[in-house]
Coordinates of C-alpha atoms in Angstrom, one line a residue:
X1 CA 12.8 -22.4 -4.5
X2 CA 9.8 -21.3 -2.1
X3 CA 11.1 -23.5 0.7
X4 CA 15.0 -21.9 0.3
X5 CA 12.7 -18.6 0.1
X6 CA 11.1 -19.6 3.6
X7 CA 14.4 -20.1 4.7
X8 CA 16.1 -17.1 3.8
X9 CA 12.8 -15.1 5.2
X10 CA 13.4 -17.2 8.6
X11 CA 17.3 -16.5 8.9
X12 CA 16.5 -12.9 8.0
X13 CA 14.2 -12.5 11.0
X14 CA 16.5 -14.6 13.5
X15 CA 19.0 -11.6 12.6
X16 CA 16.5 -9.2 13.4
X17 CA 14.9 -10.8 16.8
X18 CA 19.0 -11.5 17.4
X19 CA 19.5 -7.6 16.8
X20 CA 16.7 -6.5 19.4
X21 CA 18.1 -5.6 23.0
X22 CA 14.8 -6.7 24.7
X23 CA 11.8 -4.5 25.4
X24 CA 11.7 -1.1 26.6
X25 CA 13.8 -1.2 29.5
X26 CA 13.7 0.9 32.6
X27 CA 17.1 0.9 34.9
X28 CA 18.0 3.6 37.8
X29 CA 15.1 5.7 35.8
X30 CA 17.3 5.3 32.9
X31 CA 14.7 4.2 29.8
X32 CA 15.2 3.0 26.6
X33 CA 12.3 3.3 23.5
X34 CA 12.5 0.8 20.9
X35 CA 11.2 1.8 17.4
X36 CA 10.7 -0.3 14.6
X37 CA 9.8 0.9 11.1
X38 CA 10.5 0.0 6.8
X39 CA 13.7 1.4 5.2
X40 CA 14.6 0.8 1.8
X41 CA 16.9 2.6 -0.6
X42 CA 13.7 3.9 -2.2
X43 CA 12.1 4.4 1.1
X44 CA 14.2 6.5 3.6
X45 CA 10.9 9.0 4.5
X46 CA 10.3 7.2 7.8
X47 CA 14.0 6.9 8.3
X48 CA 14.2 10.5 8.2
X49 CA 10.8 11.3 9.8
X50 CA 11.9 8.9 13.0
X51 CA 15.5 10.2 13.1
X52 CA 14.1 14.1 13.5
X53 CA 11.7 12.9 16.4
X54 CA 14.2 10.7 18.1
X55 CA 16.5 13.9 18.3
X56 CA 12.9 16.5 19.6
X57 CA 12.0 13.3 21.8
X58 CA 15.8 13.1 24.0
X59 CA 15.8 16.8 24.3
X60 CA 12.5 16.8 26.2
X61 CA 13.2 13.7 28.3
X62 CA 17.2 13.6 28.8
X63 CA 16.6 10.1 30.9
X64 CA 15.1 8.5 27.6
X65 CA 16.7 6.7 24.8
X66 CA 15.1 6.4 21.5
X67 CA 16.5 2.8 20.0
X68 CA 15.7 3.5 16.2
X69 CA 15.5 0.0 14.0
X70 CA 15.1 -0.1 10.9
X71 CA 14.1 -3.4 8.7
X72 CA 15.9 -3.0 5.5
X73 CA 13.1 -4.5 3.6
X74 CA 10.4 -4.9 0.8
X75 CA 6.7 -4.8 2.6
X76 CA 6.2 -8.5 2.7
X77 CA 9.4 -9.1 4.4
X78 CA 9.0 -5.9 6.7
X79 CA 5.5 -7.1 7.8
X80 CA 7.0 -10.5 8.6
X81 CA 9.6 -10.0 10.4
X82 CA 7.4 -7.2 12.5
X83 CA 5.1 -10.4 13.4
X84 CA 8.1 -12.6 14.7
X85 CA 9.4 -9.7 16.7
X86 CA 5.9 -8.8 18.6
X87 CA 5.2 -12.2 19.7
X88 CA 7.6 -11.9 22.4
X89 CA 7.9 -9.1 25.3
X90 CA 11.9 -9.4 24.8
X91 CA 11.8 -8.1 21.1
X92 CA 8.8 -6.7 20.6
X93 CA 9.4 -3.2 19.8
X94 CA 7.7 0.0 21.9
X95 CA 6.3 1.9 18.9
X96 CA 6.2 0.6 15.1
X97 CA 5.4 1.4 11.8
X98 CA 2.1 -1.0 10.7
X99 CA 0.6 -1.4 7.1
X100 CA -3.4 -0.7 7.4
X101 CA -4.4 -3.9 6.4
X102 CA -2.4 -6.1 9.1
X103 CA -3.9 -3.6 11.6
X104 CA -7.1 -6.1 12.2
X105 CA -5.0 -9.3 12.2
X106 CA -2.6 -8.1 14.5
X107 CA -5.2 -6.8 16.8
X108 CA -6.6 -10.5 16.9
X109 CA -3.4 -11.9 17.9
X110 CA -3.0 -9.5 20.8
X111 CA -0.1 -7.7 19.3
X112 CA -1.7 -4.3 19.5
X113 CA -2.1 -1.8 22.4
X114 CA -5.4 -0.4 23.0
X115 CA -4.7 3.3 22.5
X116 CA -8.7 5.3 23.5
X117 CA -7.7 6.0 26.9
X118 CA -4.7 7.8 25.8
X119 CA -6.2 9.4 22.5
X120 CA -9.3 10.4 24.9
X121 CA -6.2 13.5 26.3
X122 CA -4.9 14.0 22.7
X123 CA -6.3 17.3 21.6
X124 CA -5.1 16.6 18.1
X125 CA -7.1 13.5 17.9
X126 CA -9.9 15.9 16.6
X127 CA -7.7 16.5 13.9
X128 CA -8.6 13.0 11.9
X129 CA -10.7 12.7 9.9
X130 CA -13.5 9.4 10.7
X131 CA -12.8 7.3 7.8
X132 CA -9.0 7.6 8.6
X133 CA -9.5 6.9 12.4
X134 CA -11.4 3.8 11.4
X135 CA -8.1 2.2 9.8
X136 CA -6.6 1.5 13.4
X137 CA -9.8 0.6 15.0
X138 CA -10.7 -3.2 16.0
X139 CA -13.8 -4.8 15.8
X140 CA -14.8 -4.1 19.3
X141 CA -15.0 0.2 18.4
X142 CA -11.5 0.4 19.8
X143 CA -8.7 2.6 18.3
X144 CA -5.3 0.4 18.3
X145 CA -2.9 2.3 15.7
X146 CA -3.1 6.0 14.2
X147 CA -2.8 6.5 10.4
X148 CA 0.5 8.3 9.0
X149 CA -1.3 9.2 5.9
X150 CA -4.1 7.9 3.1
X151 CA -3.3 7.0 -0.5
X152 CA -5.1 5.9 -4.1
X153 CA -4.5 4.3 -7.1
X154 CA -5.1 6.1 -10.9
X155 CA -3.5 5.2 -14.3
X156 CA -0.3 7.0 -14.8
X157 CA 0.1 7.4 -18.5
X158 CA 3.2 9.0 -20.5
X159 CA 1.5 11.8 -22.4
X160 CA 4.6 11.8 -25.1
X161 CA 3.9 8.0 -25.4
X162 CA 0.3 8.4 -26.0
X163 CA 0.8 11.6 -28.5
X164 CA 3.4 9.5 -30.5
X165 CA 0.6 6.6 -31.4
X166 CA -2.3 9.7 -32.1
X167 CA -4.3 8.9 -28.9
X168 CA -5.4 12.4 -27.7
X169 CA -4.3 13.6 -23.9
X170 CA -5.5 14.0 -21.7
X171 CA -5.8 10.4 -21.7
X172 CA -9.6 9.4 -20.0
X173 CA -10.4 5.4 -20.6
X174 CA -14.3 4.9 -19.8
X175 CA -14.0 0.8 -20.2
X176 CA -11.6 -2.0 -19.9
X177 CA -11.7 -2.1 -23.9
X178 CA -10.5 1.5 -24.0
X179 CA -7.3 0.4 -22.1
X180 CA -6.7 -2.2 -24.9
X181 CA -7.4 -0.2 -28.0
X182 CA -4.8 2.3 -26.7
X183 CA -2.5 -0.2 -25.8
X184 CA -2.6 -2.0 -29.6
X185 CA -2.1 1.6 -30.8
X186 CA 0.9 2.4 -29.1
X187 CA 2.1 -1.3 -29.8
X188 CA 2.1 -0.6 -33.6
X189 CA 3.0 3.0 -33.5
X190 CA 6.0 2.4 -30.7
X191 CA 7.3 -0.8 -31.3
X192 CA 10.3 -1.0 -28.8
X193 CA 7.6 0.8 -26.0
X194 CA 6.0 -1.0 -23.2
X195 CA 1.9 -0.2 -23.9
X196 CA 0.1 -0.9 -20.9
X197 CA 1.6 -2.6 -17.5
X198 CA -0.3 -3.9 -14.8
X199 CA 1.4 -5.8 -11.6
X200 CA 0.7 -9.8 -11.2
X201 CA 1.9 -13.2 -9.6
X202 CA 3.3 -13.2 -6.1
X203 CA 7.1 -11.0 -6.3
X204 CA 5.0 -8.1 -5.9
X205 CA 3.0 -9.4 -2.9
X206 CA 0.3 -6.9 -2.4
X207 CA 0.8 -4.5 -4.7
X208 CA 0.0 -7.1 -7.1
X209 CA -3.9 -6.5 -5.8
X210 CA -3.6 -3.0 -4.5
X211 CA -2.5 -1.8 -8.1
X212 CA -3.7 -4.2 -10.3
X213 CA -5.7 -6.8 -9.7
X214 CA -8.7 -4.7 -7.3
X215 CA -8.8 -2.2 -9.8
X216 CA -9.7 -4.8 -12.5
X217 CA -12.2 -6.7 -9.8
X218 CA -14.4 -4.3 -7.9
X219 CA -15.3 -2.9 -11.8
X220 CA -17.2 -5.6 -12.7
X221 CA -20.8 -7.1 -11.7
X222 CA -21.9 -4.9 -8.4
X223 CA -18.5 -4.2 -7.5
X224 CA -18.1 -6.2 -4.3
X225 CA -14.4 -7.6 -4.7
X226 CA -13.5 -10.6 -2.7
X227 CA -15.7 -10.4 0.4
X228 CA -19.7 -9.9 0.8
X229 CA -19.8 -7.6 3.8
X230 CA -23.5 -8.4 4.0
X231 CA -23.2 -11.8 4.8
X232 CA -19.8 -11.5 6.2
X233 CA -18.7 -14.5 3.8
X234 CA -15.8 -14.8 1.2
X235 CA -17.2 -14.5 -2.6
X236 CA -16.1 -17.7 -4.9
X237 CA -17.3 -18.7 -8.0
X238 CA -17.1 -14.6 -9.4
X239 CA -17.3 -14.2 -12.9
X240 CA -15.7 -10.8 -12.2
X241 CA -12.9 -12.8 -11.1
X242 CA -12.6 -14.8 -14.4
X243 CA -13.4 -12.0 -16.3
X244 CA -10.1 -9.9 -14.7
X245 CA -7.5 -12.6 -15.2
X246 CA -9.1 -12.5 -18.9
X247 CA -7.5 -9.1 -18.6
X248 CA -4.5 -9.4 -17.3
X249 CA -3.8 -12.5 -19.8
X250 CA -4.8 -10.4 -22.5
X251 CA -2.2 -7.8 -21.4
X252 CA 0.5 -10.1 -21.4
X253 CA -0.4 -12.5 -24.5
X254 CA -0.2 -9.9 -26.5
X255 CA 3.1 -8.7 -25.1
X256 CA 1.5 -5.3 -24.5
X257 CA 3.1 -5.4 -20.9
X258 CA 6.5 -6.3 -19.2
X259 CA 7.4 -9.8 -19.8
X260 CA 6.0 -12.4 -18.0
X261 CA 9.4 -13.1 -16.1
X262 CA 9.5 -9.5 -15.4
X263 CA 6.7 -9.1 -13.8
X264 CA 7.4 -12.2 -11.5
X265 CA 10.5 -9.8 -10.3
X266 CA 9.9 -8.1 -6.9
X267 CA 12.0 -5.0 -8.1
X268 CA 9.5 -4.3 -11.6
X269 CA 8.0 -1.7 -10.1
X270 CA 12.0 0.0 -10.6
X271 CA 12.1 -0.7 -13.9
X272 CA 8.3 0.8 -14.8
X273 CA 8.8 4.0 -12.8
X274 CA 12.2 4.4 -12.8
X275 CA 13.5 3.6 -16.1
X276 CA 10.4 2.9 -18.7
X277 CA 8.6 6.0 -17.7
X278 CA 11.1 8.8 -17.4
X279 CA 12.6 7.1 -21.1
X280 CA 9.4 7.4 -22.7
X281 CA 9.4 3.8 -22.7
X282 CA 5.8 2.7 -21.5
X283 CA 2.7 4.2 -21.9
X284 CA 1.0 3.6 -18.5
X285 CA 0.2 1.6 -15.6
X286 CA -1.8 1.4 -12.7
X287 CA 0.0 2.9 -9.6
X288 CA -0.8 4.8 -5.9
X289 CA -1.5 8.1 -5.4
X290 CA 2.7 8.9 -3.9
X291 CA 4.1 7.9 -7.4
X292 CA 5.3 11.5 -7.5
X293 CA 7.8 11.2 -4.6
X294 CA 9.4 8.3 -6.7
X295 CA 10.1 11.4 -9.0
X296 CA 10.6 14.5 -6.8
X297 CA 13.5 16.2 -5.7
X298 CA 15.0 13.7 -3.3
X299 CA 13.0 11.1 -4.3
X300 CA 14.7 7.7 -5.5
X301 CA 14.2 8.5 -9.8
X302 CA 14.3 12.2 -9.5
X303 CA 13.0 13.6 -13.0
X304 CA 12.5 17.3 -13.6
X305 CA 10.2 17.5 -15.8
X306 CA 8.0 14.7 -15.2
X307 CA 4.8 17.1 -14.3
X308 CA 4.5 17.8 -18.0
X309 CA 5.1 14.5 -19.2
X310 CA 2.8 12.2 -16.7
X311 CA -1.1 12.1 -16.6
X312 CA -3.2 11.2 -14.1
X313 CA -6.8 9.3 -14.7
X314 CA -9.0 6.8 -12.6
X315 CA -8.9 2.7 -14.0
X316 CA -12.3 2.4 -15.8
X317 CA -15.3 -0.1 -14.7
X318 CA -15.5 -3.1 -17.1
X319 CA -18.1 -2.0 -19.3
X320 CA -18.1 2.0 -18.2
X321 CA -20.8 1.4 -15.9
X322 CA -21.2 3.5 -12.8
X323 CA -19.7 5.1 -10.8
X324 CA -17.4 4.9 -13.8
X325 CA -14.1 4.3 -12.2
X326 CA -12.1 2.1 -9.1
X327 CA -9.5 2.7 -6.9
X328 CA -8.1 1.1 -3.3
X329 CA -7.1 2.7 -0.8
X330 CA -4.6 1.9 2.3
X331 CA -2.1 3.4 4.3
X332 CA 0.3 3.1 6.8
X333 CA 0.3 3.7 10.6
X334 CA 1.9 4.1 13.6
X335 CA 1.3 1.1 16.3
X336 CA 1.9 0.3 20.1
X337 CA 3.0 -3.3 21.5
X338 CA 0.5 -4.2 23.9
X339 CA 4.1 -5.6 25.5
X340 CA 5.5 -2.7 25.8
X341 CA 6.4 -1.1 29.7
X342 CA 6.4 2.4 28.6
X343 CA 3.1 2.9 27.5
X344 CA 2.6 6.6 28.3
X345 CA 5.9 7.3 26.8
X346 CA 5.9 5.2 23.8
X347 CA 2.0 7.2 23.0
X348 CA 4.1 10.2 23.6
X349 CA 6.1 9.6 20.9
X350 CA 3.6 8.7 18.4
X351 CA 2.0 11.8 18.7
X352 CA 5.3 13.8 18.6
X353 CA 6.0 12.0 15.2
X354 CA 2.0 12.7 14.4
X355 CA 1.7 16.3 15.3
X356 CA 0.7 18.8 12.6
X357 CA 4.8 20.2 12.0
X358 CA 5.8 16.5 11.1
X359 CA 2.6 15.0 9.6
X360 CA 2.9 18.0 6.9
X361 CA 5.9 17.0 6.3
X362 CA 5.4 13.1 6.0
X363 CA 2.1 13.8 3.6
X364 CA 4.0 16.5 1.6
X365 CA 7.1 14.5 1.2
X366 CA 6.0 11.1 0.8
X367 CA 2.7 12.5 -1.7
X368 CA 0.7 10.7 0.6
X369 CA -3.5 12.1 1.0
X370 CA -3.6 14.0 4.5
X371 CA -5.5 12.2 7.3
X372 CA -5.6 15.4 9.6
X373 CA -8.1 18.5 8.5
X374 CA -5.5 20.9 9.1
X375 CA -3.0 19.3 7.0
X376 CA -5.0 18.8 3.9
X377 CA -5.9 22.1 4.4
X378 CA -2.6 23.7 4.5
X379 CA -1.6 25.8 1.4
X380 CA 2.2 24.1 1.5
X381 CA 0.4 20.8 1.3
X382 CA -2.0 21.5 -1.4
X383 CA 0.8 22.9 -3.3
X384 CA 3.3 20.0 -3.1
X385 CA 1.7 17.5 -5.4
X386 CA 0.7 18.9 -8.7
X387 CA -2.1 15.6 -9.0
X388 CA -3.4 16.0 -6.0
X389 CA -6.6 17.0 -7.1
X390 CA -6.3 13.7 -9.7
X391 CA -5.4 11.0 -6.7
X392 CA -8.1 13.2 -4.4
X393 CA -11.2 12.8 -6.5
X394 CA -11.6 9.2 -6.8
X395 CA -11.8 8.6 -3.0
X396 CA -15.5 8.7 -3.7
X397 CA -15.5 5.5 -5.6
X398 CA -11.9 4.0 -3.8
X399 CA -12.6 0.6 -2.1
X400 CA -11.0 -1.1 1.0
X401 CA -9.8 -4.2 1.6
X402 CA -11.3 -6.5 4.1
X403 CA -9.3 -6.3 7.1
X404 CA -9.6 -9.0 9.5
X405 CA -6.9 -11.6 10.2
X406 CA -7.3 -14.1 7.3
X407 CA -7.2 -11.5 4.5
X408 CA -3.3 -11.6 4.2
X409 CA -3.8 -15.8 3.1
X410 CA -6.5 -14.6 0.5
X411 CA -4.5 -11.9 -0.7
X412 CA -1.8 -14.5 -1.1
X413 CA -4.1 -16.4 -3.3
X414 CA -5.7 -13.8 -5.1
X415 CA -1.8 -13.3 -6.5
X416 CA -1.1 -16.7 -7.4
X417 CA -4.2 -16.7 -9.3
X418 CA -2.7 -13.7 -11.5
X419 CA 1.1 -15.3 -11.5
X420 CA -0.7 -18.6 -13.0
X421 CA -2.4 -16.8 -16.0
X422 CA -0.2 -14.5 -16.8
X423 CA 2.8 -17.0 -17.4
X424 CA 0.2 -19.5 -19.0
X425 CA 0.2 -22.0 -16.6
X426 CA -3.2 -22.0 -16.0
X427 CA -6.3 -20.4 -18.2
X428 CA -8.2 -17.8 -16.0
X429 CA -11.2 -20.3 -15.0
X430 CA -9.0 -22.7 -13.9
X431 CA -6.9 -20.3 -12.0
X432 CA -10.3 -19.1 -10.8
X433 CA -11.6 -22.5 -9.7
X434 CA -7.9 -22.8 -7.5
X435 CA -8.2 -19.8 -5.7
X436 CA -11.8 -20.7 -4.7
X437 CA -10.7 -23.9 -3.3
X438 CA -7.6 -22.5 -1.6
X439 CA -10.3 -19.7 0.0
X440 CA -12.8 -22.7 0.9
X441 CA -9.8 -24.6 2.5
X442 CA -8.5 -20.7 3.9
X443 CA -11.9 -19.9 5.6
X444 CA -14.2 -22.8 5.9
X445 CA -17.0 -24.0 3.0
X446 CA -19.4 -22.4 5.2
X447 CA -17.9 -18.8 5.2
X448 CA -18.2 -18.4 1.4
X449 CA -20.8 -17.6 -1.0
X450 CA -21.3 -18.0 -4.6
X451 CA -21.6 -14.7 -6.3

């Protein structure tokens, strides 16, 4: 199955690298753009976003073509068949749309076009705020891709769910043990209801540790996660690890989330948000800060009412103990190819599709957490999002993953660790034990540390 997966994965990006014309080309002054971002029928904001600069950009430059395309695709896929199009000038794409956590990777492989010489003459650069500009920067203090937008990750709970087993709204769990009781509640009040979700196993890729598994991990001990930034080594041997596949074993043991064969499905996160939740069928998960645009006007579940029926509250540390609550945080950017022959065009479109008319618009429509001051600032912005204050406030305990090149392959096992326990193959210490081996095979003995 994983090698017909491989396969399918392989013929999939031969398609794509087959559909590429060749770089930005450049005949009798004639040029040609290639842009390259994730479309999916429940993602079609940066279709839209890059169809409405593609139509400003030809106006202003009538010699220029924008080539919009596409990848119908899930994020895994996307990000996959991005990395066999940018190793080559003749399908690399001019501009593209780049997840924040491949930013570091890609930089490594020399995918990525510096960008400070250009950004030095863009007045809106001033506009960022620091912790956002540091998502696109490399190790050497250079900036290589510009954020789109920032985003969490909270509990979403159904308040008529929660109301129906007598657990008072709004809903504010102080310890892992708090999630439980609530779920065993709603289990014997609400038979044929869903109690408490939370993503695992690989179908999910990384939202499996973006919203799920980190929120569980960086709550227990001193809240390091997978890597020790001090010593710049890998952590194995966690007992927070253990203890959070304890968790997510408990959840599904006790059948108080999806089924196991469920949650294996790439597509669950449909079935939680767009049919359990607006059914009053499942009394929460753990989910980023844009799960409102899955409900919006427009959005892919629309549901009127869904203000008044969903709460907002930050995943508890193990034990309650401070800072009292986890998220993650990531985001999505727009990229160069250092290939590319058109540099001074292709940065002139990135900030057309960045500038503050159409990075309102991304942030308001996609419910994304505004990365330029005068954005977040704008009253049509802090009006959009009725949680915004709830996805807002825990940025001051939200956590990052470690971006550098080998993080995808820890991820990777990180997930599998979750997938084993939660279908019983494997108890959490021996899933544990695995994913240290597979991070000491990943990395190098000598680049980890017990913890």
């Amino acid at each position: 199955m994983r090698i017909a997966s491989i396969a399918m994965v392989a013929a999939s990006a031969a398609l794509v690298l087959g559909a590429c014309s060749g770089g930005g080309s450049s005949n009798d002054g004639a040029k040609t753009l290639k842009i390259t971002y994730e479309k999916s029928d429940s993602f079609t904001v940066m279709d839209t976003l890059m169809k409405k600069v593609k139509t400003e950009f030809e106006a202003k430059h009538k010699n220029v073509t924008v080539d919009l395309q596409p990848i119908t695709a899930d994020d895994t896929d996307y990000s996959t068949k991005l990395a066999l199009s940018l190793r080559a000038a003749s399908t690399a794409p001019d501009v593209f749309y780049e997840d924040t956590f491949r930013v570091k990777g890609d930089i490594e492989a020399g995918y990525l076009y510096k960008l400070d010489d250009h950004l030095s003459s863009w007045s809106d650069w001033s506009q960022y705020i620091d912790s956002a500009k540091a998502a696109g920067q490399g190790d050497d203090g250079g900036h290589y891709a510009i954020p789109l937008g920032a985003d969490t990750r909270v509990i979403w709970y159904s308040k008529p769910v929660l109301k129906a087993a007598g657990i008072s709204v709004p809903w504010a769990p102080k310890t892992w043990q708090d999630i439980l009781d609530a779920a065993a509640k709603i289990k014997a009040a609400e038979p044929d209801v869903v109690p408490f979700t939370m993503y695992a196993g690989t179908g999910t890729g990384e939202g499996t540790v973006m919203q799920s598994f980190y929120e569980l991990l960086y709550g227990t001990g001193d809240g390091q996660g997978l890597y020790d930034a001090d010593s710049g080594k890998w952590i194995v041997g966690s007992q927070g690890f253990v203890d959070s596949l304890k968790f997510l074993q408990t959840l599904y043991e006790k059948k108080y989330a999806v089924t196991p064969a469920e949650a294996l499905d790439a597509n669950v996160w449909k079935t939680v948000v767009g049919d359990l939740f607006p059914k009053d069928k499942v009394g929460g998960t753990v989910e980023g800060s844009y799960a409102p645009s899955f409900w919006e006007d427009g959005g892919p579940y629309p549901w009127a009412d869904y203000a008044e029926k969903v709460g907002a509250t930050p995943f508890p540390t193990q034990n309650g103990q401070a800072p009292g609550g986890v998220s993650m945080s990531g985001g999505w950017t727009l990229a160069m190819s250092a290939k590319t022959k058109n540099a001074d065009l292709a940065f002139e479109f990135m900030t057309t599709a960045l500038n503050r008319e159409n990075a309102l618009w991304y942030d308001t429509t996609n419910a994304k957490i505004a990365v330029r001051k005068d954005v977040a600032s704008d009253p049509s912005y802090l009006k959009a999002n009725p949680f915004m204050k709830e996805v807002s406030d825990v940025l001051e305990f939200s956590h990052y993953r470690p971006a550098n090149g080998v993080y995808p392959k820890i991820s990777s096992a990180a997930q599998e660790a979750t997938g084993d326990v939660i279908t019983g193959k494997k108890t959490p210490q021996q899933a544990a034990a695995d994913y240290d081996a597979a991070v000491k095979q990943i990395v190098g003995a000598d680049k980890t540390i017990a913890k």
